[in-house]
GROMACS .gro file of C-alpha atoms in nm:
model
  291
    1UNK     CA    1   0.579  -0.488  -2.057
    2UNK     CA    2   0.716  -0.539  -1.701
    3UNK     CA    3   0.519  -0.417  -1.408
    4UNK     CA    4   0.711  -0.293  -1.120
    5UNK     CA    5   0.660  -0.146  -0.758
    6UNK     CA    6   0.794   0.146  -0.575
    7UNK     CA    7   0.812   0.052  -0.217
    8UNK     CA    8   0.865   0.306   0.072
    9UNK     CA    9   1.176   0.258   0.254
   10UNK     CA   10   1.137   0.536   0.490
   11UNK     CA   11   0.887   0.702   0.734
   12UNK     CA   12   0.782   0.633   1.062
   13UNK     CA   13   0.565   0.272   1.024
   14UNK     CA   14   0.883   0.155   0.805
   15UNK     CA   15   1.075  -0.135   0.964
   16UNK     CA   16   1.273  -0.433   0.874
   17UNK     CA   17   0.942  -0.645   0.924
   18UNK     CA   18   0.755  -0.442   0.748
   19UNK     CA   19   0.950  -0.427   0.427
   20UNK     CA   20   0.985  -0.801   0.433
   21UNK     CA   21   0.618  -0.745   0.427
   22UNK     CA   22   0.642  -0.534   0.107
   23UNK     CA   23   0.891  -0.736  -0.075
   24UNK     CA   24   0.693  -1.102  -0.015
   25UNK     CA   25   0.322  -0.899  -0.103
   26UNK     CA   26   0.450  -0.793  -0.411
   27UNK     CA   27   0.702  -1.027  -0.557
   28UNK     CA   28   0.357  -1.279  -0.397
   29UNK     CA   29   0.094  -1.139  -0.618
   30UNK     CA   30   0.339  -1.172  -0.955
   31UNK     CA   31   0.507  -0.813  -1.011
   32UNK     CA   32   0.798  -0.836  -1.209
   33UNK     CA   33   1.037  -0.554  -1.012
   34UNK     CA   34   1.082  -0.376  -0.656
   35UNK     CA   35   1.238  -0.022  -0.669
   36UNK     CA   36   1.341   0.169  -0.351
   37UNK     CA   37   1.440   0.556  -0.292
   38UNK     CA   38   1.781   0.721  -0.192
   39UNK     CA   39   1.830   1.004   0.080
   40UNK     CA   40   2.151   0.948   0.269
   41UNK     CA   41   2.116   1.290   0.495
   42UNK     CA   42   1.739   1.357   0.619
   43UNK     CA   43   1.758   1.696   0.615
   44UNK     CA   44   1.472   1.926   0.713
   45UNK     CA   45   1.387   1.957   0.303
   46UNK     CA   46   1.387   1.545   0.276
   47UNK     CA   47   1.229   1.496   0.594
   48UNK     CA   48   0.952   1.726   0.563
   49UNK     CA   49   0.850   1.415   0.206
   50UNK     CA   50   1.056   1.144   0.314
   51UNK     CA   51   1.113   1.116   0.734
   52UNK     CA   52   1.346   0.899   0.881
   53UNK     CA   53   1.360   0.620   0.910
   54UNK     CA   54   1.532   0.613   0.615
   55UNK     CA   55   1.668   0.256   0.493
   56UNK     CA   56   2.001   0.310   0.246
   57UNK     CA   57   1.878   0.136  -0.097
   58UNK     CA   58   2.214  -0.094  -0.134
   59UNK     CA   59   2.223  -0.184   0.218
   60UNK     CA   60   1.761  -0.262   0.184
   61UNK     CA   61   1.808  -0.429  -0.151
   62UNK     CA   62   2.106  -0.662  -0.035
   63UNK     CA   63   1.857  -0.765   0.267
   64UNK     CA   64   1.576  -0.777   0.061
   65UNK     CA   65   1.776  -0.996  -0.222
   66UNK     CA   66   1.770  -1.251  -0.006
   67UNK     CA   67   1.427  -1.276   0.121
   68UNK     CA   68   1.319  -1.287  -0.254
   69UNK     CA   69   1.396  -1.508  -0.548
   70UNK     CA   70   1.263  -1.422  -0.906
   71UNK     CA   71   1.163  -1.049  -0.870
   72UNK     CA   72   1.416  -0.803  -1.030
   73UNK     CA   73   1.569  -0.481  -0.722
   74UNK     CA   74   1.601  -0.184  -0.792
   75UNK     CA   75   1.683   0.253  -0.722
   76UNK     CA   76   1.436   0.498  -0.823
   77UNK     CA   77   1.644   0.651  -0.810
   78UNK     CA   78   1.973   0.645  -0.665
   79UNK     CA   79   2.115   1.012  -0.654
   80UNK     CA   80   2.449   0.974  -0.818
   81UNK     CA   81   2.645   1.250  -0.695
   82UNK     CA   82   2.634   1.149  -0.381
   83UNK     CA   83   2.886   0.853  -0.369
   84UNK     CA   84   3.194   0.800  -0.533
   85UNK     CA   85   3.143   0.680  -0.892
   86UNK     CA   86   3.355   0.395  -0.802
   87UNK     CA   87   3.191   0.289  -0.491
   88UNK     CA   88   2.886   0.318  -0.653
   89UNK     CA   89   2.979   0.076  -0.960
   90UNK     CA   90   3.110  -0.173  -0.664
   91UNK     CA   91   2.793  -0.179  -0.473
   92UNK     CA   92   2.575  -0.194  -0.755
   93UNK     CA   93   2.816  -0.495  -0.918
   94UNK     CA   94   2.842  -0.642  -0.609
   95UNK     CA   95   2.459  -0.640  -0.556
   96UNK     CA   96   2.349  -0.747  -0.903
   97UNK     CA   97   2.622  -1.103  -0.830
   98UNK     CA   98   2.503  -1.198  -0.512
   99UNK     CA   99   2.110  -1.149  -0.650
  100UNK     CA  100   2.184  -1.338  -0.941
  101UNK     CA  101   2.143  -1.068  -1.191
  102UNK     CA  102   1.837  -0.873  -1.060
  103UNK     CA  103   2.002  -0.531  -1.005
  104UNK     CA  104   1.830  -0.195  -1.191
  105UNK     CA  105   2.052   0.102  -1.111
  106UNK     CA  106   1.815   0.421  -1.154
  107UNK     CA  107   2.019   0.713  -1.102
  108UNK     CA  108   1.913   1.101  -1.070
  109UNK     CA  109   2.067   1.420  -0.981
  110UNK     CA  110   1.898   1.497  -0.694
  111UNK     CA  111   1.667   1.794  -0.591
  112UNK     CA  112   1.750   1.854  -0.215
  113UNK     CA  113   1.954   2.159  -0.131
  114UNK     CA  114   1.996   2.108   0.240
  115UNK     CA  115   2.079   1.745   0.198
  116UNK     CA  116   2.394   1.831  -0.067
  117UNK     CA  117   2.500   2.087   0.164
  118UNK     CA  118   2.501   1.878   0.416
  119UNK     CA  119   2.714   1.625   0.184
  120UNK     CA  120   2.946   1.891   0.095
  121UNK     CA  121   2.855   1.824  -0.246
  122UNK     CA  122   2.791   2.182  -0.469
  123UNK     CA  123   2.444   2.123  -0.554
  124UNK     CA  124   2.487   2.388  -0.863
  125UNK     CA  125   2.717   2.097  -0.972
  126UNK     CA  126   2.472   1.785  -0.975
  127UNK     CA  127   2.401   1.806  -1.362
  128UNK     CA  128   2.762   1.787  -1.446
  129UNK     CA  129   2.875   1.551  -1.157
  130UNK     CA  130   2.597   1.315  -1.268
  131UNK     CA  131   2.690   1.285  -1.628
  132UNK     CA  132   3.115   1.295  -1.509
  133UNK     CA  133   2.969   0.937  -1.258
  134UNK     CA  134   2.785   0.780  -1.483
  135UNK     CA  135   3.060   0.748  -1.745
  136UNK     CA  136   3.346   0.713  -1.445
  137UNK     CA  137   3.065   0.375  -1.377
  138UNK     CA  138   3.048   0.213  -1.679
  139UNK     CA  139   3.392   0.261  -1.749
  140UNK     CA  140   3.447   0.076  -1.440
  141UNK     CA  141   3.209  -0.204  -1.535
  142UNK     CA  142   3.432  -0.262  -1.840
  143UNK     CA  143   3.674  -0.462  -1.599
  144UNK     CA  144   3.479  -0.755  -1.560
  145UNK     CA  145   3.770  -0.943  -1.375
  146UNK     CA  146   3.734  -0.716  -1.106
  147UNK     CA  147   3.322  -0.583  -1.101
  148UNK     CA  148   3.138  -0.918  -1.313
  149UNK     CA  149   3.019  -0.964  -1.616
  150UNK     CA  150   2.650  -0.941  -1.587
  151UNK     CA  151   2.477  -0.627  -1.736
  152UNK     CA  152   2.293  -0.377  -1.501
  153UNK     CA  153   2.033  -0.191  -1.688
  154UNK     CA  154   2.079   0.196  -1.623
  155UNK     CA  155   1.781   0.399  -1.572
  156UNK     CA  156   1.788   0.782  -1.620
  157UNK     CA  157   1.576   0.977  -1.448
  158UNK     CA  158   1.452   1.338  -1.509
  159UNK     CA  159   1.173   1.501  -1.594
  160UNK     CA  160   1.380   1.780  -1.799
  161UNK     CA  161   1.453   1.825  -2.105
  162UNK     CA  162   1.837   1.739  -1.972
  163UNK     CA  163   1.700   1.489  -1.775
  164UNK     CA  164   1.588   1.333  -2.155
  165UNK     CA  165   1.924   1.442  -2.299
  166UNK     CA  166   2.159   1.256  -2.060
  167UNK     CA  167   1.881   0.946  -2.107
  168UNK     CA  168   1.950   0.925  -2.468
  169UNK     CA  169   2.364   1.000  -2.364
  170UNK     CA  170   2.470   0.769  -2.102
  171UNK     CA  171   2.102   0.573  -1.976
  172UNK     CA  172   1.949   0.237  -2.159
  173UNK     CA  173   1.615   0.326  -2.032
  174UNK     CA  174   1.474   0.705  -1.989
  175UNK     CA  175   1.281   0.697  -1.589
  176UNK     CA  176   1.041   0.985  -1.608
  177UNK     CA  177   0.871   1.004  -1.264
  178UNK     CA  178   0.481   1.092  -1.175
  179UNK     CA  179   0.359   1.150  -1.536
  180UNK     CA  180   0.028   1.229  -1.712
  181UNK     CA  181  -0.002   0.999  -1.997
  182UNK     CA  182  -0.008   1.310  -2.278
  183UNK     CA  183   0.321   1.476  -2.164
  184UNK     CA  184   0.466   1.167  -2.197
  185UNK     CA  185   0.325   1.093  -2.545
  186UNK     CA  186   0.502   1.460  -2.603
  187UNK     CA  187   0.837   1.416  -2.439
  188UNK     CA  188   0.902   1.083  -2.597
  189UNK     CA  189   0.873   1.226  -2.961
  190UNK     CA  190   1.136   1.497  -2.799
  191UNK     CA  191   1.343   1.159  -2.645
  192UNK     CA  192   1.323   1.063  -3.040
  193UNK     CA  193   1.422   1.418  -3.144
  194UNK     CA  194   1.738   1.413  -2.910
  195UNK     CA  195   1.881   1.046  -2.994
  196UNK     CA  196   1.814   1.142  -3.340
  197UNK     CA  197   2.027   1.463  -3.294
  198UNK     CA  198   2.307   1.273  -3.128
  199UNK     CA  199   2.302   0.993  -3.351
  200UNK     CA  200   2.262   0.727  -3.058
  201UNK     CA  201   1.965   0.437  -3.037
  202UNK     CA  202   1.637   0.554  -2.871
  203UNK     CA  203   1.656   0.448  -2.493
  204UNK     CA  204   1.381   0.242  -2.364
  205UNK     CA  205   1.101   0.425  -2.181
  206UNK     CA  206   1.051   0.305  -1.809
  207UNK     CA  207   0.840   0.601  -1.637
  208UNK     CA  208   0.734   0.534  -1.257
  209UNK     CA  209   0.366   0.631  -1.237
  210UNK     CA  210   0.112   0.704  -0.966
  211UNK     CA  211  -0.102   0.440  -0.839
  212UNK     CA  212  -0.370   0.617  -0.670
  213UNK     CA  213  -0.747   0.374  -0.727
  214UNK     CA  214  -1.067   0.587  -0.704
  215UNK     CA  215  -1.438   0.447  -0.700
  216UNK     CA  216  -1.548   0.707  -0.913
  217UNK     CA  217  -1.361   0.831  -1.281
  218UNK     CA  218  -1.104   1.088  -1.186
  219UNK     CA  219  -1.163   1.360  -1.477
  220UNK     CA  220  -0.927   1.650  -1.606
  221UNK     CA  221  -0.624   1.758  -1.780
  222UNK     CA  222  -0.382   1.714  -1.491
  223UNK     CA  223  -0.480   1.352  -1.423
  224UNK     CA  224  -0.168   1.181  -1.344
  225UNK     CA  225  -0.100   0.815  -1.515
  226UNK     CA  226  -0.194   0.569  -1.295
  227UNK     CA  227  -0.533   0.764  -1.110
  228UNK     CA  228  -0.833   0.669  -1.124
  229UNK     CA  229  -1.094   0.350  -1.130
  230UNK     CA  230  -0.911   0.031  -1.231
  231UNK     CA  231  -1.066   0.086  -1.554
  232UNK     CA  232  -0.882   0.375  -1.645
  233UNK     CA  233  -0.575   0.294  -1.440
  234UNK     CA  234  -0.589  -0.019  -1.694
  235UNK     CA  235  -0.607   0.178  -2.032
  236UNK     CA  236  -0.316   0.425  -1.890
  237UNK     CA  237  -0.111   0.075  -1.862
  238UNK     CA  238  -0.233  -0.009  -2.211
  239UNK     CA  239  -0.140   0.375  -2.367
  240UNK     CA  240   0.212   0.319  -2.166
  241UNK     CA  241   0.255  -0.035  -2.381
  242UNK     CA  242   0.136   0.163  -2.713
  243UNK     CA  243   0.405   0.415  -2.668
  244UNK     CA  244   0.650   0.114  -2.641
  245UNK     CA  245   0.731   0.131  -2.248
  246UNK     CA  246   0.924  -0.170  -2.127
  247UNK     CA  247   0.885  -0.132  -1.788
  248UNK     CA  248   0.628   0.067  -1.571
  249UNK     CA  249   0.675   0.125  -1.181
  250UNK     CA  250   0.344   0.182  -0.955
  251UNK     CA  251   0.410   0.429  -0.715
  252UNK     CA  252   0.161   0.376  -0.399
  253UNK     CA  253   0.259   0.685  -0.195
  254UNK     CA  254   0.014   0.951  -0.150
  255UNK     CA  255   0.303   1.179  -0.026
  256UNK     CA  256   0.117   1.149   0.303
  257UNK     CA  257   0.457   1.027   0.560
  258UNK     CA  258   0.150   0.872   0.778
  259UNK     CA  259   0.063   0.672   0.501
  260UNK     CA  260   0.350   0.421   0.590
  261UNK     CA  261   0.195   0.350   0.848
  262UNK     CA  262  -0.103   0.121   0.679
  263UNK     CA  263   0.057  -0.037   0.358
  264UNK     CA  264  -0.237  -0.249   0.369
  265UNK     CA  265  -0.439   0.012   0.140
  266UNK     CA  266  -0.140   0.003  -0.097
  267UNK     CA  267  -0.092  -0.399  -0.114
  268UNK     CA  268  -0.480  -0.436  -0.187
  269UNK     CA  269  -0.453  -0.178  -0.484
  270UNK     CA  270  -0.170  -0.334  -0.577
  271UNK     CA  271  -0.348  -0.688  -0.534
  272UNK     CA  272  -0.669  -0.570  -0.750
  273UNK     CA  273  -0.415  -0.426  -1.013
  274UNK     CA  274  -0.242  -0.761  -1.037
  275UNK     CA  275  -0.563  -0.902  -1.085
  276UNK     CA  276  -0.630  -0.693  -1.345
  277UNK     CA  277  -0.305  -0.843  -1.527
  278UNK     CA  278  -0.338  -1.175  -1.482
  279UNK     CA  279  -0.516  -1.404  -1.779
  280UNK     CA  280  -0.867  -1.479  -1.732
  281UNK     CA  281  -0.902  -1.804  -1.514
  282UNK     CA  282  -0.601  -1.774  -1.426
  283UNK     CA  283  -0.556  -1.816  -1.035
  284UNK     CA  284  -0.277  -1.535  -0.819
  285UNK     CA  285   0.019  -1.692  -0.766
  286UNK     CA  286   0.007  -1.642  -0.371
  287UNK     CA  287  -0.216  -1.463  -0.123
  288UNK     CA  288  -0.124  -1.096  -0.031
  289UNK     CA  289  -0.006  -1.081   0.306
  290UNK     CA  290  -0.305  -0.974   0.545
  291UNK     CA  291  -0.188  -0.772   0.877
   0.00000   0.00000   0.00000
């Protein structure tokens, strides 16, 4: 199971050093993928989770492609209605050549009113406009004279029950987002259900999970995967692998926009995480970044 990292790419102590920052700490201490989010218009709904600065995701992960070498980029999750289908499937083509293969495209509908009015996009509309760009994409993908001919994963994401639907219809991996570990266990015997209905292959289960590490056992029914000591935060990992997840994201943001402002809490729980991962005896492969 591959281990990946959400990394803030907005809010005011975001800047071009200090994502370099992000991307060297955690491709450093071993994780296997970097995802980024997408707001294109901060509008006061986005702003008031997600203030400016806000760094486009194809525009961070070209950058970012470079200052890295093995660790796979990624969207969680691009909001697909709001590009073209076809300049979408162009910048994420175009991205996953120049890295060398390393592109994830996680795509979403989208949740901010204000921000598709301010698109001109008909926010009522985002359901069907996903589903309509997603199959305009990988139609375009089947050109590979023109867009390549290396595969980008597609991750759905979507808490819903259409959310699971258009997973199963038009996603290879289903990218549920903030989870606790028995809804999940739930809505992936519904995932089953719904391929089973439609007569397509399961898709793979990637969720993005909170990484929030406590001194002291966070108790309760509404404990989000990922809380907790690094005991428990270790055995939600190991429930994710039993219900055959292929990838798993860490999300380090609190929701707090401040928060950006001292990743150093968030690179040393990701650093005693990765510990966590590695073989006994067997030594990190670099030393997190200190400030």
């Amino acid at each position: 199971m591959k281990i990946g990292v959400n990394v803030p790419n907005f809010g005011p102590g975001t800047d071009p050093g200090v994502l370099r920052s992000w991307a060297q700490t955690v491709e450093g201490l071993g994780f296997d993928l970097l995802m980024i989010s997408d707001h294109i218009a901060i509008t006061p709904d986005v702003a008031e989770r997600y203030p400016a600065p806000f760094y486009e995701p194809f525009t961070t992960l070209s950058w970012l492609a470079g200052l890295t070498t093995r660790i796979q980029l990624g969207t969680t999750v691009l909001i697909a209605p709001y590009r073209h289908p076809l300049l979408t499937a162009r910048m994420a083509a175009n991205l996953n050549e120049l890295s060398g293969g390393r592109l994830v495209l996680g795509v979403g509908v989208g949740w901010a009113r204000q921000e598709f009015a301010a698109l001109d996009i008909p926010f009522s509309q985002r359901g069907q406009l996903t589903d309509g760009h997603l199959r305009d994409i990988r139609a375009a993908w089947k050109d590979t004279a023109s867009y390549g001919d290396r595969r980008i994963p597609v991750w759905v994401g979507g808490n819903s029950d259409a959310g699971l639907r258009r997973a199963v219809r038009l996603g290879d991996a289903w990218h549920p987002l903030r989870p606790t570990v028995p809804w999940l266990r739930k809505a992936a015997g519904r995932l089953q259900t719904y391929a089973d209905e439609q007569h397509l292959p399961v898709p793979a289960l990637a969720p993005r999970i909170a990484l929030r590490l406590t001194k002291e056992p966070v108790d309760g029914a509404g404990r989000l995967a990922g809380e907790g000591t690094i005991d428990q935060i270790m055995d939600d990992l190991d429930q994710l692998r039993l219900l055959g997840a292929k990838s798993v994201v860490l999300d380090t943001y609190p929701g707090n926009p401040h928060a950006t402002c001292h990743p150093q809490a968030a690179w040393q729980a990701l650093a005693t995480v990765a510990a966590h991962l590695l073989p006994p005896n067997t030594p990190p492969r670099t030393t997190m970044e200190q400030s």
